[in-house]
PDB file of C-alpha atoms in Angstrom:
ATOM      1  CA  MET Q   1     141.463  83.621 -92.551  1.00 90.00           C
ATOM      2  CA  THR Q   2     141.208  80.916 -89.996  1.00 96.00           C
ATOM      3  CA  ASP Q   3     138.915  80.537 -87.761  1.00 97.00           C
ATOM      4  CA  VAL Q   4     139.962  79.100 -84.750  1.00 98.00           C
ATOM      5  CA  VAL Q   5     143.633  78.559 -83.477  1.00 98.00           C
ATOM      6  CA  LEU Q   6     144.635  75.159 -80.716  1.00 96.00           C
ATOM      7  CA  VAL Q   7     147.572  74.325 -78.659  1.00 97.00           C
ATOM      8  CA  GLY Q   8     147.960  71.036 -77.019  1.00 97.00           C
ATOM      9  CA  GLU Q   9     149.377  67.822 -76.842  1.00 97.00           C
ATOM     10  CA  PRO Q  10     147.799  64.890 -78.622  1.00 96.00           C
ATOM     11  CA  MET Q  11     148.795  61.584 -77.797  1.00 96.00           C
ATOM     12  CA  GLY Q  12     149.144  57.850 -78.929  1.00 96.00           C
ATOM     13  CA  LEU Q  13     145.529  56.146 -76.882  1.00 94.00           C
ATOM     14  CA  PHE Q  14     145.143  52.651 -76.525  1.00 95.00           C
ATOM     15  CA  SER Q  15     141.391  51.875 -74.663  1.00 91.00           C
ATOM     16  CA  ALA Q  16     140.544  48.344 -74.042  1.00 94.00           C
ATOM     17  CA  THR Q  17     138.441  46.526 -76.221  1.00 93.00           C
ATOM     18  CA  GLU Q  18     136.761  44.450 -73.189  1.00 93.00           C
ATOM     19  CA  TYR Q  19     135.366  45.635 -70.197  1.00 92.00           C
ATOM     20  CA  GLY Q  20     137.278  45.277 -66.634  1.00 91.00           C
ATOM     21  CA  SER Q  21     140.691  45.885 -65.066  1.00 90.00           C
ATOM     22  CA  LEU Q  22     143.500  48.248 -67.017  1.00 93.00           C
ATOM     23  CA  LYS Q  23     145.967  46.063 -65.720  1.00 92.00           C
ATOM     24  CA  ASP Q  24     144.078  42.579 -66.953  1.00 93.00           C
ATOM     25  CA  ALA Q  25     143.306  44.264 -70.728  1.00 94.00           C
ATOM     26  CA  LYS Q  26     144.981  41.901 -73.616  1.00 94.00           C
ATOM     27  CA  GLU Q  27     143.530  44.142 -76.871  1.00 96.00           C
ATOM     28  CA  PHE Q  28     143.524  47.581 -77.416  1.00 96.00           C
ATOM     29  CA  ASN Q  29     142.130  49.941 -79.967  1.00 93.00           C
ATOM     30  CA  LYS Q  30     144.785  52.592 -81.386  1.00 94.00           C
ATOM     31  CA  SER Q  31     142.719  56.746 -81.318  1.00 92.00           C
ATOM     32  CA  ILE Q  32     144.007  59.544 -80.467  1.00 93.00           C
ATOM     33  CA  ALA Q  33     143.364  61.882 -76.257  1.00 91.00           C
ATOM     34  CA  GLY Q  34     143.745  65.168 -76.438  1.00 92.00           C
ATOM     35  CA  ALA Q  35     141.086  67.835 -75.045  1.00 93.00           C
ATOM     36  CA  GLU Q  36     142.263  70.456 -77.869  1.00 96.00           C
ATOM     37  CA  PHE Q  37     141.950  67.521 -80.590  1.00 95.00           C
ATOM     38  CA  ASN Q  38     138.625  66.488 -79.533  1.00 94.00           C
ATOM     39  CA  VAL Q  39     137.435  70.666 -79.390  1.00 96.00           C
ATOM     40  CA  GLY Q  40     139.503  70.695 -82.992  1.00 97.00           C
ATOM     41  CA  ILE Q  41     137.214  67.295 -84.543  1.00 95.00           C
ATOM     42  CA  GLY Q  42     134.248  69.158 -83.357  1.00 95.00           C
ATOM     43  CA  LEU Q  43     134.600  72.328 -84.733  1.00 97.00           C
ATOM     44  CA  ALA Q  44     136.135  71.238 -88.164  1.00 97.00           C
ATOM     45  CA  ARG Q  45     132.781  69.181 -88.291  1.00 95.00           C
ATOM     46  CA  LEU Q  46     130.871  71.782 -87.683  1.00 96.00           C
ATOM     47  CA  LYS Q  47     132.542  73.724 -90.522  1.00 96.00           C
ATOM     48  CA  HIS Q  48     135.179  76.125 -89.332  1.00 98.00           C
ATOM     49  CA  SER Q  49     138.641  76.250 -90.604  1.00 97.00           C
ATOM     50  CA  VAL Q  50     141.034  75.319 -87.753  1.00 98.00           C
ATOM     51  CA  GLU Q  51     144.702  75.489 -87.015  1.00 97.00           C
ATOM     52  CA  TYR Q  52     146.038  72.542 -84.340  1.00 97.00           C
ATOM     53  CA  VAL Q  53     149.446  74.151 -82.603  1.00 97.00           C
ATOM     54  CA  THR Q  54     151.416  71.525 -81.134  1.00 98.00           C
ATOM     55  CA  LYS Q  55     154.884  68.981 -81.282  1.00 98.00           C
ATOM     56  CA  VAL Q  56     155.219  65.839 -82.030  1.00 98.00           C
ATOM     57  CA  GLY Q  57     158.060  63.201 -82.724  1.00 98.00           C
ATOM     58  CA  GLN Q  58     159.554  61.639 -85.970  1.00 97.00           C
ATOM     59  CA  ASP Q  59     158.284  58.044 -84.611  1.00 97.00           C
ATOM     60  CA  PRO Q  60     155.556  56.724 -85.829  1.00 97.00           C
ATOM     61  CA  ILE Q  61     152.733  57.209 -83.487  1.00 97.00           C
ATOM     62  CA  GLY Q  62     153.889  60.550 -83.938  1.00 97.00           C
ATOM     63  CA  GLU Q  63     153.447  60.595 -87.135  1.00 97.00           C
ATOM     64  CA  PHE Q  64     149.891  58.771 -87.159  1.00 97.00           C
ATOM     65  CA  ILE Q  65     148.287  61.774 -85.022  1.00 97.00           C
ATOM     66  CA  VAL Q  66     149.340  64.013 -87.309  1.00 97.00           C
ATOM     67  CA  GLU Q  67     147.682  61.582 -90.383  1.00 96.00           C
ATOM     68  CA  GLU Q  68     144.504  61.877 -88.324  1.00 95.00           C
ATOM     69  CA  ILE Q  69     144.713  65.677 -87.465  1.00 95.00           C
ATOM     70  CA  GLU Q  70     144.980  66.390 -90.926  1.00 95.00           C
ATOM     71  CA  LYS Q  71     141.947  63.081 -92.325  1.00 94.00           C
ATOM     72  CA  GLU Q  72     139.703  65.041 -89.599  1.00 93.00           C
ATOM     73  CA  ASN Q  73     140.668  68.133 -92.145  1.00 94.00           C
ATOM     74  CA  ILE Q  74     142.227  70.227 -89.313  1.00 97.00           C
ATOM     75  CA  GLY Q  75     145.400  72.303 -89.751  1.00 96.00           C
ATOM     76  CA  SER Q  76     148.815  71.227 -90.021  1.00 95.00           C
ATOM     77  CA  ASP Q  77     150.955  74.160 -90.304  1.00 94.00           C
ATOM     78  CA  PHE Q  78     152.141  74.755 -86.704  1.00 96.00           C
ATOM     79  CA  ILE Q  79     152.914  70.879 -85.436  1.00 97.00           C
ATOM     80  CA  SER Q  80     156.574  71.020 -85.354  1.00 97.00           C
ATOM     81  CA  TYR Q  81     158.587  68.313 -85.045  1.00 97.00           C
ATOM     82  CA  SER Q  82     161.429  67.000 -82.130  1.00 97.00           C
ATOM     83  CA  ASP Q  83     164.436  64.235 -83.202  1.00 93.00           C
ATOM     84  CA  THR Q  84     164.980  63.568 -79.429  1.00 96.00           C
ATOM     85  CA  TYR Q  85     161.737  62.532 -77.774  1.00 97.00           C
ATOM     86  CA  GLN Q  86     158.962  60.844 -78.075  1.00 97.00           C
ATOM     87  CA  THR Q  87     154.759  60.925 -78.778  1.00 98.00           C
ATOM     88  CA  GLY Q  88     153.388  61.187 -75.384  1.00 97.00           C
ATOM     89  CA  LEU Q  89     150.818  57.831 -74.654  1.00 97.00           C
ATOM     90  CA  MET Q  90     147.633  56.981 -72.641  1.00 94.00           C
ATOM     91  CA  LEU Q  91     146.044  54.159 -72.126  1.00 95.00           C
ATOM     92  CA  LYS Q  92     142.193  53.000 -70.861  1.00 90.00           C
ATOM     93  CA  SER Q  93     139.019  51.219 -69.750  1.00 92.00           C
ATOM     94  CA  LYS Q  94     136.455  49.815 -71.121  1.00 87.00           C
ATOM     95  CA  VAL Q  95     133.235  50.957 -68.967  1.00 80.00           C
ATOM     96  CA  SER Q  96     129.940  51.024 -69.147  1.00 75.00           C
ATOM     97  CA  GLU Q  97     128.616  53.769 -67.945  1.00 71.00           C
ATOM     98  CA  GLY Q  98     130.959  56.318 -65.084  1.00 68.00           C
ATOM     99  CA  ASP Q  99     134.562  57.116 -65.990  1.00 75.00           C
ATOM    100  CA  PRO Q 100     137.574  55.085 -67.239  1.00 81.00           C
ATOM    101  CA  VAL Q 101     140.302  53.997 -65.721  1.00 88.00           C
ATOM    102  CA  THR Q 102     143.301  55.698 -67.621  1.00 89.00           C
ATOM    103  CA  ALA Q 103     147.396  55.726 -67.304  1.00 92.00           C
ATOM    104  CA  TYR Q 104     149.333  58.303 -69.100  1.00 92.00           C
ATOM    105  CA  TYR Q 105     152.845  58.499 -70.543  1.00 93.00           C
ATOM    106  CA  ARG Q 106     153.455  61.878 -71.164  1.00 92.00           C
ATOM    107  CA  LYS Q 107     156.359  62.918 -69.073  1.00 91.00           C
ATOM    108  CA  SER Q 108     159.172  64.473 -71.175  1.00 93.00           C
ATOM    109  CA  SER Q 109     157.753  63.959 -74.158  1.00 97.00           C
ATOM    110  CA  ALA Q 110     157.788  65.681 -77.505  1.00 98.00           C
ATOM    111  CA  PHE Q 111     155.504  68.476 -76.799  1.00 98.00           C
ATOM    112  CA  THR Q 112     156.433  69.115 -73.547  1.00 97.00           C
ATOM    113  CA  THR Q 113     159.840  70.669 -74.920  1.00 97.00           C
ATOM    114  CA  LEU Q 114     157.266  73.864 -77.216  1.00 97.00           C
ATOM    115  CA  SER Q 115     158.565  77.387 -76.813  1.00 96.00           C
ATOM    116  CA  LYS Q 116     158.202  80.016 -78.135  1.00 94.00           C
ATOM    117  CA  GLU Q 117     160.386  80.032 -81.241  1.00 93.00           C
ATOM    118  CA  ASN Q 118     158.197  76.646 -82.772  1.00 93.00           C
ATOM    119  CA  ILE Q 119     154.678  79.182 -82.847  1.00 92.00           C
ATOM    120  CA  ALA Q 120     157.007  82.431 -83.533  1.00 89.00           C
ATOM    121  CA  GLY Q 121     155.207  82.882 -87.048  1.00 89.00           C
ATOM    122  CA  ILE Q 122     151.505  82.524 -85.893  1.00 95.00           C
ATOM    123  CA  ASP Q 123     150.170  85.087 -87.962  1.00 95.00           C
ATOM    124  CA  PHE Q 124     146.673  86.275 -85.179  1.00 96.00           C
ATOM    125  CA  SER Q 125     145.462  89.175 -87.447  1.00 95.00           C
ATOM    126  CA  LYS Q 126     144.738  86.153 -89.541  1.00 96.00           C
ATOM    127  CA  VAL Q 127     142.737  83.777 -87.481  1.00 97.00           C
ATOM    128  CA  LYS Q 128     139.144  84.765 -85.138  1.00 98.00           C
ATOM    129  CA  LEU Q 129     139.785  82.606 -82.397  1.00 98.00           C
ATOM    130  CA  LEU Q 130     142.329  81.096 -79.690  1.00 98.00           C
ATOM    131  CA  HIS Q 131     140.747  78.053 -77.204  1.00 98.00           C
ATOM    132  CA  VAL Q 132     143.402  77.023 -74.507  1.00 98.00           C
ATOM    133  CA  THR Q 133     143.350  74.795 -71.597  1.00 97.00           C
ATOM    134  CA  GLY Q 134     144.649  74.609 -68.286  1.00 97.00           C
ATOM    135  CA  ILE Q 135     146.433  71.038 -69.568  1.00 96.00           C
ATOM    136  CA  PRO Q 136     149.471  72.469 -71.399  1.00 96.00           C
ATOM    137  CA  PRO Q 137     150.571  74.812 -69.636  1.00 97.00           C
ATOM    138  CA  ALA Q 138     151.449  72.254 -66.987  1.00 96.00           C
ATOM    139  CA  VAL Q 139     153.072  69.827 -68.269  1.00 95.00           C
ATOM    140  CA  SER Q 140     156.686  72.326 -68.280  1.00 96.00           C
ATOM    141  CA  GLU Q 141     158.546  76.122 -67.785  1.00 96.00           C
ATOM    142  CA  THR Q 142     158.426  75.724 -71.931  1.00 96.00           C
ATOM    143  CA  VAL Q 143     155.241  75.505 -72.183  1.00 97.00           C
ATOM    144  CA  ARG Q 144     153.835  77.985 -70.096  1.00 97.00           C
ATOM    145  CA  GLU Q 145     155.638  80.593 -71.502  1.00 97.00           C
ATOM    146  CA  ALA Q 146     154.601  78.973 -75.079  1.00 97.00           C
ATOM    147  CA  ILE Q 147     151.569  79.182 -73.590  1.00 97.00           C
ATOM    148  CA  ILE Q 148     151.370  82.928 -72.324  1.00 97.00           C
ATOM    149  CA  TYR Q 149     152.593  83.987 -75.308  1.00 96.00           C
ATOM    150  CA  LEU Q 150     150.445  82.715 -78.028  1.00 96.00           C
ATOM    151  CA  MET Q 151     147.377  84.670 -75.547  1.00 97.00           C
ATOM    152  CA  LYS Q 152     149.665  87.863 -75.699  1.00 97.00           C
ATOM    153  CA  LYS Q 153     150.326  88.239 -79.490  1.00 97.00           C
ATOM    154  CA  ALA Q 154     146.531  86.803 -79.532  1.00 97.00           C
ATOM    155  CA  LYS Q 155     145.812  89.731 -77.510  1.00 97.00           C
ATOM    156  CA  GLU Q 156     147.067  91.989 -79.438  1.00 97.00           C
ATOM    157  CA  ALA Q 157     145.884  91.722 -82.609  1.00 97.00           C
ATOM    158  CA  GLY Q 158     141.956  91.665 -81.236  1.00 97.00           C
ATOM    159  CA  THR Q 159     141.718  87.839 -81.584  1.00 98.00           C
ATOM    160  CA  ILE Q 160     139.025  86.472 -79.509  1.00 97.00           C
ATOM    161  CA  ILE Q 161     139.969  84.071 -76.688  1.00 98.00           C
ATOM    162  CA  THR Q 162     138.488  82.228 -75.316  1.00 98.00           C
ATOM    163  CA  PHE Q 163     140.392  79.489 -72.101  1.00 98.00           C
ATOM    164  CA  ASP Q 164     138.550  76.060 -70.325  1.00 97.00           C
ATOM    165  CA  PRO Q 165     140.806  75.735 -67.573  1.00 96.00           C
ATOM    166  CA  ASN Q 166     140.331  71.565 -67.346  1.00 94.00           C
ATOM    167  CA  LEU Q 167     141.751  70.935 -63.956  1.00 93.00           C
ATOM    168  CA  ARG Q 168     144.606  68.596 -63.821  1.00 93.00           C
ATOM    169  CA  PRO Q 169     145.990  68.511 -60.092  1.00 93.00           C
ATOM    170  CA  SER Q 170     148.338  65.828 -61.033  1.00 90.00           C
ATOM    171  CA  LEU Q 171     149.748  67.126 -63.827  1.00 91.00           C
ATOM    172  CA  TRP Q 172     151.897  70.237 -61.339  1.00 95.00           C
ATOM    173  CA  ASN Q 173     153.583  71.127 -58.578  1.00 94.00           C
ATOM    174  CA  SER Q 174     150.710  71.759 -56.280  1.00 96.00           C
ATOM    175  CA  THR Q 175     147.405  73.721 -55.959  1.00 96.00           C
ATOM    176  CA  GLU Q 176     148.844  77.124 -54.941  1.00 97.00           C
ATOM    177  CA  GLU Q 177     150.735  76.674 -58.150  1.00 97.00           C
ATOM    178  CA  MET Q 178     148.125  75.524 -60.413  1.00 97.00           C
ATOM    179  CA  ILE Q 179     145.483  78.377 -59.076  1.00 97.00           C
ATOM    180  CA  GLU Q 180     147.694  81.092 -59.665  1.00 97.00           C
ATOM    181  CA  VAL Q 181     148.997  80.536 -63.460  1.00 98.00           C
ATOM    182  CA  LEU Q 182     145.622  79.076 -64.477  1.00 98.00           C
ATOM    183  CA  ASN Q 183     143.554  82.639 -63.016  1.00 98.00           C
ATOM    184  CA  GLY Q 184     146.810  84.007 -64.680  1.00 97.00           C
ATOM    185  CA  LEU Q 185     145.877  83.277 -67.975  1.00 98.00           C
ATOM    186  CA  ALA Q 186     142.063  83.686 -66.862  1.00 98.00           C
ATOM    187  CA  SER Q 187     143.100  87.188 -67.378  1.00 98.00           C
ATOM    188  CA  TYR Q 188     144.066  87.149 -70.951  1.00 98.00           C
ATOM    189  CA  ALA Q 189     140.648  85.479 -72.216  1.00 98.00           C
ATOM    190  CA  ASP Q 190     136.979  86.662 -73.526  1.00 97.00           C
ATOM    191  CA  VAL Q 191     135.282  83.752 -72.382  1.00 98.00           C
ATOM    192  CA  VAL Q 192     135.933  82.190 -69.075  1.00 98.00           C
ATOM    193  CA  LEU Q 193     134.398  77.841 -68.697  1.00 98.00           C
ATOM    194  CA  PRO Q 194     135.016  76.642 -65.841  1.00 97.00           C
ATOM    195  CA  GLY Q 195     132.768  73.707 -63.730  1.00 95.00           C
ATOM    196  CA  VAL Q 196     131.059  74.460 -61.038  1.00 96.00           C
ATOM    197  CA  SER Q 197     133.526  72.253 -58.916  1.00 95.00           C
ATOM    198  CA  GLU Q 198     136.382  73.623 -61.231  1.00 97.00           C
ATOM    199  CA  GLY Q 199     135.390  78.096 -60.035  1.00 96.00           C
ATOM    200  CA  LYS Q 200     135.818  76.742 -56.364  1.00 97.00           C
ATOM    201  CA  MET Q 201     138.701  75.732 -56.764  1.00 97.00           C
ATOM    202  CA  LEU Q 202     140.501  78.424 -58.721  1.00 97.00           C
ATOM    203  CA  THR Q 203     138.386  81.202 -57.216  1.00 97.00           C
ATOM    204  CA  GLY Q 204     137.263  79.742 -53.728  1.00 97.00           C
ATOM    205  CA  ILE Q 205     134.272  81.663 -53.669  1.00 97.00           C
ATOM    206  CA  ASP Q 206     131.397  78.196 -53.775  1.00 93.00           C
ATOM    207  CA  ASP Q 207     128.649  80.397 -55.725  1.00 93.00           C
ATOM    208  CA  ILE Q 208     128.111  80.808 -59.493  1.00 95.00           C
ATOM    209  CA  GLU Q 209     127.667  84.032 -59.289  1.00 95.00           C
ATOM    210  CA  GLY Q 210     130.200  84.668 -57.269  1.00 96.00           C
ATOM    211  CA  MET Q 211     132.916  83.399 -58.906  1.00 96.00           C
ATOM    212  CA  SER Q 212     132.131  83.918 -62.482  1.00 97.00           C
ATOM    213  CA  GLN Q 213     131.517  87.348 -61.231  1.00 97.00           C
ATOM    214  CA  TYR Q 214     135.748  86.873 -60.490  1.00 97.00           C
ATOM    215  CA  TYR Q 215     136.014  86.184 -63.942  1.00 98.00           C
ATOM    216  CA  LEU Q 216     134.613  89.379 -64.877  1.00 97.00           C
ATOM    217  CA  ASN Q 217     136.860  91.174 -62.908  1.00 97.00           C
ATOM    218  CA  LEU Q 218     139.485  89.323 -63.867  1.00 97.00           C
ATOM    219  CA  GLY Q 219     138.571  91.204 -67.656  1.00 96.00           C
ATOM    220  CA  ALA Q 220     136.174  88.396 -68.792  1.00 97.00           C
ATOM    221  CA  GLU Q 221     133.456  89.384 -71.078  1.00 95.00           C
ATOM    222  CA  ALA Q 222     131.663  86.641 -70.825  1.00 97.00           C
ATOM    223  CA  VAL Q 223     131.893  83.614 -68.216  1.00 98.00           C
ATOM    224  CA  ILE Q 224     130.173  80.409 -68.654  1.00 97.00           C
ATOM    225  CA  VAL Q 225     130.158  78.228 -66.175  1.00 97.00           C
ATOM    226  CA  LYS Q 226     129.014  74.121 -66.659  1.00 93.00           C
ATOM    227  CA  SER Q 227     126.814  72.161 -64.222  1.00 90.00           C
ATOM    228  CA  GLY Q 228     125.782  68.654 -65.759  1.00 81.00           C
ATOM    229  CA  GLU Q 229     122.462  67.695 -65.912  1.00 77.00           C
ATOM    230  CA  GLU Q 230     121.569  71.769 -64.638  1.00 87.00           C
ATOM    231  CA  GLY Q 231     122.817  72.610 -68.207  1.00 91.00           C
ATOM    232  CA  ALA Q 232     124.666  76.115 -68.202  1.00 95.00           C
ATOM    233  CA  TYR Q 233     125.027  79.994 -66.003  1.00 97.00           C
ATOM    234  CA  ILE Q 234     126.314  83.093 -68.409  1.00 97.00           C
ATOM    235  CA  THR Q 235     126.721  85.544 -66.254  1.00 97.00           C
ATOM    236  CA  GLU Q 236     127.299  89.130 -68.704  1.00 95.00           C
ATOM    237  CA  LYS Q 237     129.201  92.530 -66.966  1.00 88.00           C
ATOM    238  CA  GLY Q 238     125.820  94.029 -66.225  1.00 86.00           C
ATOM    239  CA  LYS Q 239     123.604  91.124 -66.491  1.00 90.00           C
ATOM    240  CA  GLU Q 240     122.383  88.321 -63.644  1.00 90.00           C
ATOM    241  CA  THR Q 241     123.270  84.955 -64.368  1.00 94.00           C
ATOM    242  CA  LEU Q 242     120.966  83.196 -66.693  1.00 94.00           C
ATOM    243  CA  ASN Q 243     120.516  79.754 -66.346  1.00 95.00           C
ATOM    244  CA  VAL Q 244     120.012  76.896 -69.501  1.00 93.00           C
ATOM    245  CA  LYS Q 245     118.287  73.932 -69.046  1.00 91.00           C
ATOM    246  CA  GLY Q 246     120.234  71.035 -70.143  1.00 83.00           C
ATOM    247  CA  PHE Q 247     119.428  68.142 -71.958  1.00 81.00           C
ATOM    248  CA  LYS Q 248     118.099  64.492 -70.659  1.00 81.00           C
ATOM    249  CA  VAL Q 249     120.243  62.032 -70.654  1.00 76.00           C
ATOM    250  CA  SER Q 250     118.930  58.586 -70.002  1.00 69.00           C
ATOM    251  CA  HIS Q 251     121.782  56.332 -70.172  1.00 71.00           C
ATOM    252  CA  VAL Q 252     125.821  57.907 -69.677  1.00 71.00           C
ATOM    253  CA  VAL Q 253     127.389  55.732 -71.457  1.00 67.00           C
ATOM    254  CA  ASP Q 254     131.630  57.954 -71.691  1.00 65.00           C
ATOM    255  CA  THR Q 255     132.078  61.378 -69.623  1.00 67.00           C
ATOM    256  CA  VAL Q 256     135.589  61.578 -71.181  1.00 67.00           C
ATOM    257  CA  GLY Q 257     134.428  64.354 -73.543  1.00 68.00           C
ATOM    258  CA  ALA Q 258     132.223  65.732 -72.356  1.00 79.00           C
ATOM    259  CA  GLY Q 259     133.412  69.553 -71.451  1.00 88.00           C
ATOM    260  CA  ASP Q 260     135.843  69.661 -74.537  1.00 92.00           C
ATOM    261  CA  GLY Q 261     132.359  69.316 -76.636  1.00 92.00           C
ATOM    262  CA  PHE Q 262     130.858  72.032 -74.283  1.00 94.00           C
ATOM    263  CA  ALA Q 263     133.704  73.999 -75.562  1.00 96.00           C
ATOM    264  CA  VAL Q 264     133.446  73.503 -79.697  1.00 96.00           C
ATOM    265  CA  GLY Q 265     129.414  74.714 -78.960  1.00 96.00           C
ATOM    266  CA  ILE Q 266     130.199  78.353 -77.505  1.00 97.00           C
ATOM    267  CA  ILE Q 267     132.482  78.902 -80.006  1.00 97.00           C
ATOM    268  CA  HIS Q 268     131.086  77.431 -82.719  1.00 97.00           C
ATOM    269  CA  ALA Q 269     128.613  79.850 -81.972  1.00 95.00           C
ATOM    270  CA  ARG Q 270     129.960  82.855 -81.586  1.00 95.00           C
ATOM    271  CA  LEU Q 271     132.114  81.811 -84.827  1.00 96.00           C
ATOM    272  CA  GLU Q 272     128.178  82.066 -86.060  1.00 95.00           C
ATOM    273  CA  GLY Q 273     127.749  85.988 -83.673  1.00 95.00           C
ATOM    274  CA  LEU Q 274     125.235  84.226 -81.752  1.00 95.00           C
ATOM    275  CA  SER Q 275     124.094  84.702 -78.321  1.00 95.00           C
ATOM    276  CA  TRP Q 276     124.919  83.508 -75.435  1.00 95.00           C
ATOM    277  CA  GLU Q 277     121.439  81.521 -74.588  1.00 94.00           C
ATOM    278  CA  GLU Q 278     122.156  79.967 -78.324  1.00 95.00           C
ATOM    279  CA  ALA Q 279     125.339  79.062 -77.495  1.00 95.00           C
ATOM    280  CA  ALA Q 280     124.984  77.508 -74.171  1.00 95.00           C
ATOM    281  CA  THR Q 281     122.146  75.316 -76.236  1.00 95.00           C
ATOM    282  CA  TYR Q 282     124.653  73.970 -78.429  1.00 95.00           C
ATOM    283  CA  ALA Q 283     127.029  73.563 -75.481  1.00 94.00           C
ATOM    284  CA  ASN Q 284     124.652  71.676 -74.056  1.00 92.00           C
ATOM    285  CA  ALA Q 285     123.695  69.734 -76.677  1.00 91.00           C
ATOM    286  CA  ILE Q 286     126.819  68.415 -78.162  1.00 91.00           C
ATOM    287  CA  GLY Q 287     127.730  67.559 -74.163  1.00 89.00           C
ATOM    288  CA  ALA Q 288     124.964  65.704 -74.141  1.00 85.00           C
ATOM    289  CA  LEU Q 289     126.090  63.342 -77.764  1.00 85.00           C
ATOM    290  CA  GLN Q 290     129.153  62.991 -76.246  1.00 81.00           C
ATOM    291  CA  VAL Q 291     128.192  61.154 -73.389  1.00 73.00           C
ATOM    292  CA  GLN Q 292     125.747  58.934 -75.367  1.00 70.00           C
ATOM    293  CA  HIS Q 293     128.780  57.470 -76.908  1.00 70.00           C
ATOM    294  CA  PRO Q 294     132.616  55.773 -75.828  1.00 67.00           C
ATOM    295  CA  GLY Q 295     135.395  57.602 -76.490  1.00 66.00           C
ATOM    296  CA  ASP Q 296     136.878  60.988 -76.554  1.00 69.00           C
ATOM    297  CA  ASN Q 297     135.415  62.539 -79.741  1.00 75.00           C
ATOM    298  CA  GLU Q 298     132.624  59.694 -81.137  1.00 75.00           C
ATOM    299  CA  GLY Q 299     129.517  61.970 -80.320  1.00 75.00           C
ATOM    300  CA  LEU Q 300     130.706  65.033 -81.869  1.00 86.00           C
ATOM    301  CA  PRO Q 301     127.765  65.955 -83.882  1.00 87.00           C
ATOM    302  CA  THR Q 302     127.612  67.906 -87.980  1.00 90.00           C
ATOM    303  CA  LYS Q 303     125.696  70.213 -88.453  1.00 91.00           C
ATOM    304  CA  GLU Q 304     122.633  68.678 -89.684  1.00 94.00           C
ATOM    305  CA  GLU Q 305     122.924  65.965 -86.495  1.00 91.00           C
ATOM    306  CA  LEU Q 306     123.488  68.706 -83.492  1.00 90.00           C
ATOM    307  CA  GLU Q 307     120.195  71.115 -85.514  1.00 91.00           C
ATOM    308  CA  ALA Q 308     118.026  68.209 -85.982  1.00 91.00           C
ATOM    309  CA  TYR Q 309     118.768  67.109 -82.441  1.00 83.00           C
ATOM    310  CA  ILE Q 310     117.981  70.161 -80.534  1.00 87.00           C
ATOM    311  CA  LYS Q 311     115.225  70.247 -82.462  1.00 90.00           C
ATOM    312  CA  ALA Q 312     113.597  66.661 -80.989  1.00 85.00           C
ATOM    313  CA  ASN Q 313     115.342  67.330 -78.217  1.00 87.00           C
ATOM    314  CA  LYS Q 314     114.711  71.225 -76.527  1.00 76.00           C
TER     315      LYS Q 314
END
C-alpha cells in the first residue's frame, strides 16, 4: 500500500551562490525545484511511502532528477520519459531575506506532454492519499486532462484527496480560466489548503469563514487556510472556524517552500490519524522550519526534528 501519490513537474534548479541580481550571477548550485517534489521529500523524511507521477526528458537533467528522487526514497514507478522534449529548468537568485528572483524555462518541457495514457496504470485502491496542486493543470491541456483523470479515479476508489491551489497566475491564459479550472479541481478534494490571498482570488470572498464555506459547499471535508504568522484557520462542516497559531520565527531566510512544508504537515497528520488541530500544529511547525533555511526543501525535518521543534517552541 502506498501512502501518497503526488503529481507535478520537477525542474533542474540552478541557484546563484552569491548575493545580487540574477543576471549578474556567475556561479550556481544544481538541485531540483518543484512544489510537489518538496512535498514528496518532506513526507519521505517523515517515513511515509511516496510515489511521484511525472514526466522528464531523456537528457542529463532528467537523469539527475530521477536519481535524486530515488535518493530521497521517493518512488519512481510512475515516472515516464520523453525522447523529444527536454526537462524544464529554473534559475534562482540568492537573497539574505524575503523572496528570491526566479526565472523559468519550462514551456514545451517534457512534463507538458504528460497525458492520461502515461498514468492509466495507477491503481488507487492501493493508495491512501493523492496530493494535487494548482500548478500542473496550468502548463498544458493534456496535463490538465491527466490531473482531472487522476482525481476522478482517486475519488471513485475512496482515496483521500488533498488540494493546494498554489496559484501561479503567470502560467494561465487568464485569471478567469485559472479560477474556473482550480475551483473545478477543488470540487474533487476532501481537504483544500488555500492561502488567504489565494482564497480571496479564487472565491471572491474576503473573510476566511466565507471562503472556507465556499469549498465546503463544493464537497470538501475540511478547509485549512494558511495565514502566515497568524497560523492556520480550520473549518469543518457544521463547526466554527478554529485558529491554530503559528510559530514565532525571528529571522526569515527564504520563504520558498513554506507552503509545501505546510502541506507536508497536514498530510502527515492525516495519515497518522490525528485531529485537524494537531495537523495544523505540524503544518505551522514545518512551515516555520522551512523559512529558516535557504533553498526549497532544506528545512524539511525528520520526525525526531519535528517533534523536538514543536516541544521546544509550542
